[in-house]
Short mmCIF file of C-alpha atoms and ligand atoms in Angstrom, two decimals:
data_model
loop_
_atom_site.label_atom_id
_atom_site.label_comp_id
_atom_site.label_asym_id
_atom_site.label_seq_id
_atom_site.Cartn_x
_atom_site.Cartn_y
_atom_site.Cartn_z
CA UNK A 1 0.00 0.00 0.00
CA UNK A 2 1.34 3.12 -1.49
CA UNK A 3 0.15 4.79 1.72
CA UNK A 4 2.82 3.08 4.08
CA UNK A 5 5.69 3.75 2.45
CA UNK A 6 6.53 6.73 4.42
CA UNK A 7 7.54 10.05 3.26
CA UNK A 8 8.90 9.34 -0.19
CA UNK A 9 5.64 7.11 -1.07
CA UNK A 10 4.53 9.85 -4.09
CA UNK A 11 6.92 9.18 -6.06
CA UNK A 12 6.60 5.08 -5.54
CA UNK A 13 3.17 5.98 -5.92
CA UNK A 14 3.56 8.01 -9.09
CA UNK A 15 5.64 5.12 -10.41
CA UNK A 16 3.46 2.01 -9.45
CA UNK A 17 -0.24 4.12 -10.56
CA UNK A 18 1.10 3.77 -13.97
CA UNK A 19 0.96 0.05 -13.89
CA UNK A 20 -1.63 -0.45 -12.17
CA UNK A 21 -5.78 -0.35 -13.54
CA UNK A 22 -7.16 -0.39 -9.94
CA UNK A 23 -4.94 2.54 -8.67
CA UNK A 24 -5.63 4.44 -11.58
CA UNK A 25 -9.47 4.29 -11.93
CA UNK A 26 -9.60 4.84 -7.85
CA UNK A 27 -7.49 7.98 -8.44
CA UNK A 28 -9.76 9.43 -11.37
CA UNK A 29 -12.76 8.46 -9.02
CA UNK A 30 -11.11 10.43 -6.39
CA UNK A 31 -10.26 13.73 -8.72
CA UNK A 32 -14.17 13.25 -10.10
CA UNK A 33 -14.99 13.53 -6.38
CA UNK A 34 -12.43 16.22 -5.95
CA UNK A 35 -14.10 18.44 -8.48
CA UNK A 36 -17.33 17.91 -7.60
CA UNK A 37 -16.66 19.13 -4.04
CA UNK A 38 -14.40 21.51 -4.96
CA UNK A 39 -11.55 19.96 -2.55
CA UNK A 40 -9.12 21.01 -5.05
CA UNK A 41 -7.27 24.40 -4.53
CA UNK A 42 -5.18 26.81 -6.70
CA UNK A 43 -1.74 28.44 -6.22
CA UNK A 44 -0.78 31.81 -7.73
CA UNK A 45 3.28 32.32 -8.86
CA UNK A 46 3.76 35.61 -9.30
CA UNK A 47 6.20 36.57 -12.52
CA UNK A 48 8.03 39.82 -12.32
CA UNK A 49 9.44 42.48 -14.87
CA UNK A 50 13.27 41.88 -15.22
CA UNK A 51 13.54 45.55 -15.25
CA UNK A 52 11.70 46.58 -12.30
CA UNK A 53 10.83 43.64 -10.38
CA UNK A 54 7.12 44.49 -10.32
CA UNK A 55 4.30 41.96 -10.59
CA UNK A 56 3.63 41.57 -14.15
CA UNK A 57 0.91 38.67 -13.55
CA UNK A 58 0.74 35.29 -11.85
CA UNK A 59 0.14 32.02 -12.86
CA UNK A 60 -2.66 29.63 -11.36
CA UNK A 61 -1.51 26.47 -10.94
CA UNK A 62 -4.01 23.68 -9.66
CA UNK A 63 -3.26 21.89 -5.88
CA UNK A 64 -4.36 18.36 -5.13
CA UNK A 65 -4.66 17.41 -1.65
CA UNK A 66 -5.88 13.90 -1.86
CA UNK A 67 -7.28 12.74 1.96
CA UNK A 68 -5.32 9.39 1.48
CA UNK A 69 -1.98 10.59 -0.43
CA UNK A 70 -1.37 14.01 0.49
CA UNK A 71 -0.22 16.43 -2.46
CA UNK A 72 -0.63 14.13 -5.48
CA UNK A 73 1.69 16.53 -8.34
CA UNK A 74 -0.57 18.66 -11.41
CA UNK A 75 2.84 15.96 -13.58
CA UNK A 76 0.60 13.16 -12.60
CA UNK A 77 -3.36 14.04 -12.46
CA UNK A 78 -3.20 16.11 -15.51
CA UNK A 79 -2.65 13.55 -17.86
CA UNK A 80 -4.72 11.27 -15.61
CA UNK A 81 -7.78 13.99 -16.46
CA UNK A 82 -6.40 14.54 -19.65
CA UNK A 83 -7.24 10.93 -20.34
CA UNK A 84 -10.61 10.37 -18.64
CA UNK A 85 -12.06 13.35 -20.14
CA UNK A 86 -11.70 15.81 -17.12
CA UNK A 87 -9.57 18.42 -18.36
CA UNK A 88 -12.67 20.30 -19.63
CA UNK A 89 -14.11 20.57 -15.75
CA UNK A 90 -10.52 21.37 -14.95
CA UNK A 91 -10.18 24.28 -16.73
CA UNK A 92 -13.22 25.58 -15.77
CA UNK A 93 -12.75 24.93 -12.34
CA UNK A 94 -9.20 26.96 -12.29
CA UNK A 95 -10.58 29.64 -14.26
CA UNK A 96 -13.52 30.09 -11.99
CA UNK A 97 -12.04 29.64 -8.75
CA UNK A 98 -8.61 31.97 -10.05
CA UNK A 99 -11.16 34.53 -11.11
CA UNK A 100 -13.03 34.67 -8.39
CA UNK A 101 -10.53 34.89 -5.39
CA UNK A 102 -8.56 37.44 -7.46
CA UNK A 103 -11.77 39.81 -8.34
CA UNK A 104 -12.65 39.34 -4.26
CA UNK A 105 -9.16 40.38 -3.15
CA UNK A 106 -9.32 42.77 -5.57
CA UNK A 107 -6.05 41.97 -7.24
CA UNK A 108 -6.67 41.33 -10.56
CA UNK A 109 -6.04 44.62 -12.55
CA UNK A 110 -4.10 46.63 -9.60
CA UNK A 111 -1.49 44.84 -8.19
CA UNK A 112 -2.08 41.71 -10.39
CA UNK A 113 -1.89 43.02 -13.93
CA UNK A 114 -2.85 39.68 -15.68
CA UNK A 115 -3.82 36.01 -14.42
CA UNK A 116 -1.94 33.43 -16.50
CA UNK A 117 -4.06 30.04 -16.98
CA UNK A 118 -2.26 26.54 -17.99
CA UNK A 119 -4.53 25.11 -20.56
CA UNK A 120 -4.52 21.55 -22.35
CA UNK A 121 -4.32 20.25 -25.73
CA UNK A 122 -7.37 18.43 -25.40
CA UNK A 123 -9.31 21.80 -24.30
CA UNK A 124 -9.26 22.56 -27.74
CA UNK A 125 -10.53 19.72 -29.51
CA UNK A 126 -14.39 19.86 -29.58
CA UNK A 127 -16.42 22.06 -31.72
CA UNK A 128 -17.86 24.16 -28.40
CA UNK A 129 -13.99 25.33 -27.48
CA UNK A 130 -14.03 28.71 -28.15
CA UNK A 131 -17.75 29.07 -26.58
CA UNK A 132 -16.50 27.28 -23.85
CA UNK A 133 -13.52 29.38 -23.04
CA UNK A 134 -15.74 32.67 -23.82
CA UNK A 135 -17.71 31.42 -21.06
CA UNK A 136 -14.84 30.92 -18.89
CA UNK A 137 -13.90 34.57 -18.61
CA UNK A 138 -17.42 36.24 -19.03
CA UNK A 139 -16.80 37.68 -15.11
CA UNK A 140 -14.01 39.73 -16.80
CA UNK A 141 -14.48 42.77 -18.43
CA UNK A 142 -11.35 43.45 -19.60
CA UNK A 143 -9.79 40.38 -21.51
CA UNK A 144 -6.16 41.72 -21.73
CA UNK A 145 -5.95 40.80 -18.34
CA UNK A 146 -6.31 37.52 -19.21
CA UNK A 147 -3.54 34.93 -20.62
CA UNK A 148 -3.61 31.44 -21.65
CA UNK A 149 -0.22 29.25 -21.24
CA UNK A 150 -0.80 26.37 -24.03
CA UNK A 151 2.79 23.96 -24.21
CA UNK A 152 4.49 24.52 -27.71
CA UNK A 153 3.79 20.23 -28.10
CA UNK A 154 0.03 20.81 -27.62
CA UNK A 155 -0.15 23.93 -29.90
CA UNK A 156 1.87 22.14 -32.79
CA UNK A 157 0.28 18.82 -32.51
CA UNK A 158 -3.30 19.73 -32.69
CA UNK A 159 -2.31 22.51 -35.02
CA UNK A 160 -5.51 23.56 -36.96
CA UNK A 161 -7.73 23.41 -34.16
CA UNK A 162 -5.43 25.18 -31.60
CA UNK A 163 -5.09 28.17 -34.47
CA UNK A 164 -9.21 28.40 -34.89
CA UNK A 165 -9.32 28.81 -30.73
CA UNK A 166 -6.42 30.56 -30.66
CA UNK A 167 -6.87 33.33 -32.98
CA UNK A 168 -10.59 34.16 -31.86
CA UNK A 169 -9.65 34.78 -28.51
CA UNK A 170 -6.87 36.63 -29.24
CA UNK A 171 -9.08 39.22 -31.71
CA UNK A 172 -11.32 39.24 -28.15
CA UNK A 173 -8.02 40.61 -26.70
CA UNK A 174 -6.74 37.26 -24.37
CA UNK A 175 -3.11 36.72 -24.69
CA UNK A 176 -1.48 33.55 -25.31
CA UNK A 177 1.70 31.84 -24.39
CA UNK A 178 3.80 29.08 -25.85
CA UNK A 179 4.77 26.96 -22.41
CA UNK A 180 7.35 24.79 -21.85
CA UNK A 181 9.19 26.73 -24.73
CA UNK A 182 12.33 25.02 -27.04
CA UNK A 183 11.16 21.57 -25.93
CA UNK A 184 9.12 20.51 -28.67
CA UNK A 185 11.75 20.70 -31.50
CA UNK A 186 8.98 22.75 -33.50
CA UNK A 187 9.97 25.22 -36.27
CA UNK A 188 9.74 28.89 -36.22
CA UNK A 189 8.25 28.92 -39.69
CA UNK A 190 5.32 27.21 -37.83
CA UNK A 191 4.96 28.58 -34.57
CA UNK A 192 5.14 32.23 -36.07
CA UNK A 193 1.65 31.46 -37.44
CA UNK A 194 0.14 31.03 -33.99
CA UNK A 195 -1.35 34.27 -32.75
CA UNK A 196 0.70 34.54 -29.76
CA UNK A 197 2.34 37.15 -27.55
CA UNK A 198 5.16 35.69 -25.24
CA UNK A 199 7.08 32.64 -24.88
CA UNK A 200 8.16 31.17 -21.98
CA UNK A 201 11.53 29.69 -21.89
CA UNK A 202 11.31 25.98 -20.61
CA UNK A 203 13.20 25.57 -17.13
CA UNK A 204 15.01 22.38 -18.52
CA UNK A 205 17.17 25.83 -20.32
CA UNK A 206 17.31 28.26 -17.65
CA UNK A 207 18.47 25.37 -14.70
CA UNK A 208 22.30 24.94 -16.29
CA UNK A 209 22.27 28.64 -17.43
CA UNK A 210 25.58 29.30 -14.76
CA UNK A 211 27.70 25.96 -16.29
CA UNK A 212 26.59 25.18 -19.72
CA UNK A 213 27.59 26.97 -22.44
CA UNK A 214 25.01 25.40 -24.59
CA UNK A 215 22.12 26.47 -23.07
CA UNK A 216 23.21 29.55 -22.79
CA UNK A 217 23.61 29.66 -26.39
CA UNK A 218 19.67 28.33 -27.09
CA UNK A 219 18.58 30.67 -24.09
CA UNK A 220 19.98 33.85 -26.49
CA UNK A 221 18.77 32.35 -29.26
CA UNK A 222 15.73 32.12 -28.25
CA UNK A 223 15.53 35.65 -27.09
CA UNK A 224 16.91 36.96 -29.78
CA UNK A 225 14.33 35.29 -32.27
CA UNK A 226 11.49 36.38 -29.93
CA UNK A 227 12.55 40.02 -29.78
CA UNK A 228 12.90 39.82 -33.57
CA UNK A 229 9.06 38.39 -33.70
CA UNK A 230 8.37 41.29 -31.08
CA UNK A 231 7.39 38.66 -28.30
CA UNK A 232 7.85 38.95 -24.73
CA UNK A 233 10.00 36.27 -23.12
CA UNK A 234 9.61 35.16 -19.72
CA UNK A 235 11.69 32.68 -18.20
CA UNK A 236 10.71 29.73 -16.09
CA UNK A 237 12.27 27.83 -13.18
CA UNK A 238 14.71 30.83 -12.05
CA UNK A 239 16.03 29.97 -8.82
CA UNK A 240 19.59 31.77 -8.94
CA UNK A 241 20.88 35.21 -9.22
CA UNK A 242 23.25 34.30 -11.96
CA UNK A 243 20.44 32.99 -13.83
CA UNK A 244 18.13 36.07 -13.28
CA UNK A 245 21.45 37.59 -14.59
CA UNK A 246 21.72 36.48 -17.51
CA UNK A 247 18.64 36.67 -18.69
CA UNK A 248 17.90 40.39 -17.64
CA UNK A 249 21.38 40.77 -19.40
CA UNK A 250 20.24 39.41 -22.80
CA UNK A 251 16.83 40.76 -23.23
CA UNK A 252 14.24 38.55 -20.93
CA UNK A 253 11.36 41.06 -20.78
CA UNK A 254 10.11 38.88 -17.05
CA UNK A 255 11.29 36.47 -14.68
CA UNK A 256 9.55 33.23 -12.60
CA UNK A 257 10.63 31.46 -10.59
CA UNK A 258 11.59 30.68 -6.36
CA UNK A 259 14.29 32.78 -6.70
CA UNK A 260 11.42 35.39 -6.79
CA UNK A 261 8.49 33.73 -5.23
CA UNK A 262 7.07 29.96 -4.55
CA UNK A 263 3.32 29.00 -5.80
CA UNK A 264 1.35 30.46 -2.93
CA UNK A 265 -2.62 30.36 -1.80
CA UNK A 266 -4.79 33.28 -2.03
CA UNK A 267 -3.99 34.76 1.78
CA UNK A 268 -0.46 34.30 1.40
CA UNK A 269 -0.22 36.48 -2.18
CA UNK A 270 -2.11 39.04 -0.56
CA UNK A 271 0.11 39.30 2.31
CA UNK A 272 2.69 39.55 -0.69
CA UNK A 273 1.66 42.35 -2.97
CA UNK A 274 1.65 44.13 0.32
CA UNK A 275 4.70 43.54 1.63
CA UNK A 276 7.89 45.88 0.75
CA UNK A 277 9.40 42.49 -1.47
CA UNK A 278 12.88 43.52 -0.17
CA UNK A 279 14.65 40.04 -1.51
CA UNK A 280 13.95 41.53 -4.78
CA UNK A 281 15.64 44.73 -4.80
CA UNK A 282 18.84 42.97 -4.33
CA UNK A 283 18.64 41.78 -7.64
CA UNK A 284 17.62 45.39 -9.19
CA UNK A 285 21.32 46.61 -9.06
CA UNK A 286 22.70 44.42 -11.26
CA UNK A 287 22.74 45.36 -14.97
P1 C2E B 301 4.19 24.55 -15.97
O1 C2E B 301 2.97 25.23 -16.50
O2 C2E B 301 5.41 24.60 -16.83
O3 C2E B 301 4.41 25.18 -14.54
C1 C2E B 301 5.66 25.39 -13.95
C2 C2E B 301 5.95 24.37 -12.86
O4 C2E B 301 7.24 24.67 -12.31
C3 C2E B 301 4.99 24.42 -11.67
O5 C2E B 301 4.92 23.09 -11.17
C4 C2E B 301 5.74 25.32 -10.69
O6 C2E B 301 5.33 25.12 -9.34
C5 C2E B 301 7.15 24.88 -10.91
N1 C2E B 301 8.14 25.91 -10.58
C6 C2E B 301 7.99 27.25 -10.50
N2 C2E B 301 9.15 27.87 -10.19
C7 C2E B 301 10.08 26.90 -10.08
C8 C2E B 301 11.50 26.90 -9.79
O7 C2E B 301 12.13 27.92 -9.56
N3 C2E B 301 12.11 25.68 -9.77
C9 C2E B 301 11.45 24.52 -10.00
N4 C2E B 301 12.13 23.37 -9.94
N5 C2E B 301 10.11 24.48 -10.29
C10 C2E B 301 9.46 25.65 -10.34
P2 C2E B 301 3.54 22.41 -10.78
O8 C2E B 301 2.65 23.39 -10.10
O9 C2E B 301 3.85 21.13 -10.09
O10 C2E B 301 2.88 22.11 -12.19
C11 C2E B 301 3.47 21.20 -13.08
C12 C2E B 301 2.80 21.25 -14.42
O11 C2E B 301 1.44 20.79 -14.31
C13 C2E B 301 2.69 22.65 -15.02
O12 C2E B 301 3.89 23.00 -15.68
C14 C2E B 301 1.53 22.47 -15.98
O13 C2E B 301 1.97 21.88 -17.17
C15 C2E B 301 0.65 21.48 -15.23
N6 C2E B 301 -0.43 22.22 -14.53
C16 C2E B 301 -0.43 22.79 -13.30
N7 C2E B 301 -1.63 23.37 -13.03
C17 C2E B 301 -2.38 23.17 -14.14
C18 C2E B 301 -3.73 23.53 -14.51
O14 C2E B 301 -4.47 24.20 -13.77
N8 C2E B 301 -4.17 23.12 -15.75
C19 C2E B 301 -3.38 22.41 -16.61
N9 C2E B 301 -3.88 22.07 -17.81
N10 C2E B 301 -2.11 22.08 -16.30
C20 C2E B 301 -1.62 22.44 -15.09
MG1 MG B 302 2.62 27.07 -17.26
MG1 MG B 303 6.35 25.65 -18.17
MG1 MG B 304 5.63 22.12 -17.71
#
């Protein structure tokens, strides 16, 4: 029993749900349940300007507390929903709840300028998509606030349908942005026909940044291609000073990452945007 393996059981659990039918149709019964009583929460990173250090946005990322297993990872029930047909209810779910505890706190718009949303593939693939994400933001006024984080391997394998979706919400002002960026091997000549506005550097670049010379090589490539497609460029996963560095250094327009600030839950990022941030002015004097 996953359960009594003590404190490293997620990842044996991770490992052995894969295998195993039971585990996995008792964990999609469990996120079903999870949805429908709401027992799942979301955390808000906050990404900053590379220039400033203010809050440019944050993005929602879903939390799992499963009464049995604890925190199960968003790298294992995602696919899990993406499977069973949940992903739908997901989105909806994050959207509502994001939009919600933002408009309460009154966030979203003053200190939050935009709420960034992690979308799937498979949110784009029936005929009611762009109806259905419509619907999704109809509590905002303002749709600029809004952006949508799609992973460059979703957007290029499920091209036709992604571009439909993509470029009708875009024309209704939402902004979009390629995830996970320089991991799907996909060519500029095709991602420069997506209607999109930033791309986010995948952390599997920005982690080495201070040894390998290679990545720093893609990392300024990939700025400097984005600058020349006048995108912004945010990079993922920072979690050292000579990374935040280099990328202010080279261009990055904004910065993630627990070098800056963790995931956090609603009462903790309001306690945030009104603090003084101090750990971040450190990294304001370099140029
Ligand atoms: P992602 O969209 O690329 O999100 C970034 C992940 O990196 C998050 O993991 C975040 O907590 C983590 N992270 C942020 N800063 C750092 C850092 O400095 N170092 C390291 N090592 N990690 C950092 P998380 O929350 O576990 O989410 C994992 C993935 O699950 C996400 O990757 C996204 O693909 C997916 N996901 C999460 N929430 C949602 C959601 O609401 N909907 C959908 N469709 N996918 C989601
Ligand atoms: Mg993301
Ligand atoms: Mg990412
Ligand atoms: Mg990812």
């Amino acid at each position: 029993e996953a359960k009594s393996l003590g404190p490293g059981y997620l990842r044996v659990y991770d490992h052995f749900f894969g295998e195993n039918v039971h585990s996995r149709l008792q964990l999609t019964a469990d996120l079903k349940q999870a949805l429908e009583t709401k027992s799942l929460s979301v955390a808000y990173q906050p990404q900053f300007c590379a220039q400033s250090m203010k809050i440019t946005g944050v993005e929602a990322l879903l939390r799992w507390h499963h009464p049995e297993h604890g925190q199960v990872s968003p790298d294992t029930f995602i696919p899990l929903a993406e499977q069973q047909g949940l992903i739908g209810d997901i989105t909806d779910f994050v959207c509502q709840t994001a939009i919600a505890e933002l408009s309460t706190a009154d966030l979203l718009g003053t200190s939050i300028p935009r709420l960034s949303v992690n979308v799937s593939g498979h949110d784009f693939d029936d005929d009611n998509s762009i109806q259905r994400f419509r619907n999704r933001f109809e509590a905002i006024t303002d749709w600029s606030l809004i952006q949508l984080e799609i992973t460059e391997t979703a957007a290029i394998n499920n091209f036709e349908k992604t571009f439909a979706v993509l470029t009708s919400l875009r024309k209704a002002k939402i902004n979009i942005s390629i995830d996970d960026f320089g991991t799907g091997y996909s060519s500029l000549s095709v991602l420069r026909k997506l209607p999109i506005d930033e791309v986010k550097i995948d952390r599997a670049f920005i982690r080495d940044i201070p040894t390998n010379e290679d990545d720093r090589t893609i990392v300024r490539t990939i700025l400097a291609m984005a600058h020349a497609l006048d995108l912004r460029v945010i990079g993922e996963g920072v979690e050292y000073k000579a990374q935040a560095e280099f990328l202010k250094k080279h261009g990055c327009s904004e910065l993630q990452g627990y070098l800056l600030a963790h995931p956090m839950l609603l009462e903790e990022l309001k306690a945030f945007c009104n603090s003084e941030q101090s750990h971040l002015k450190s990294l304001l004097v370099v140029n």
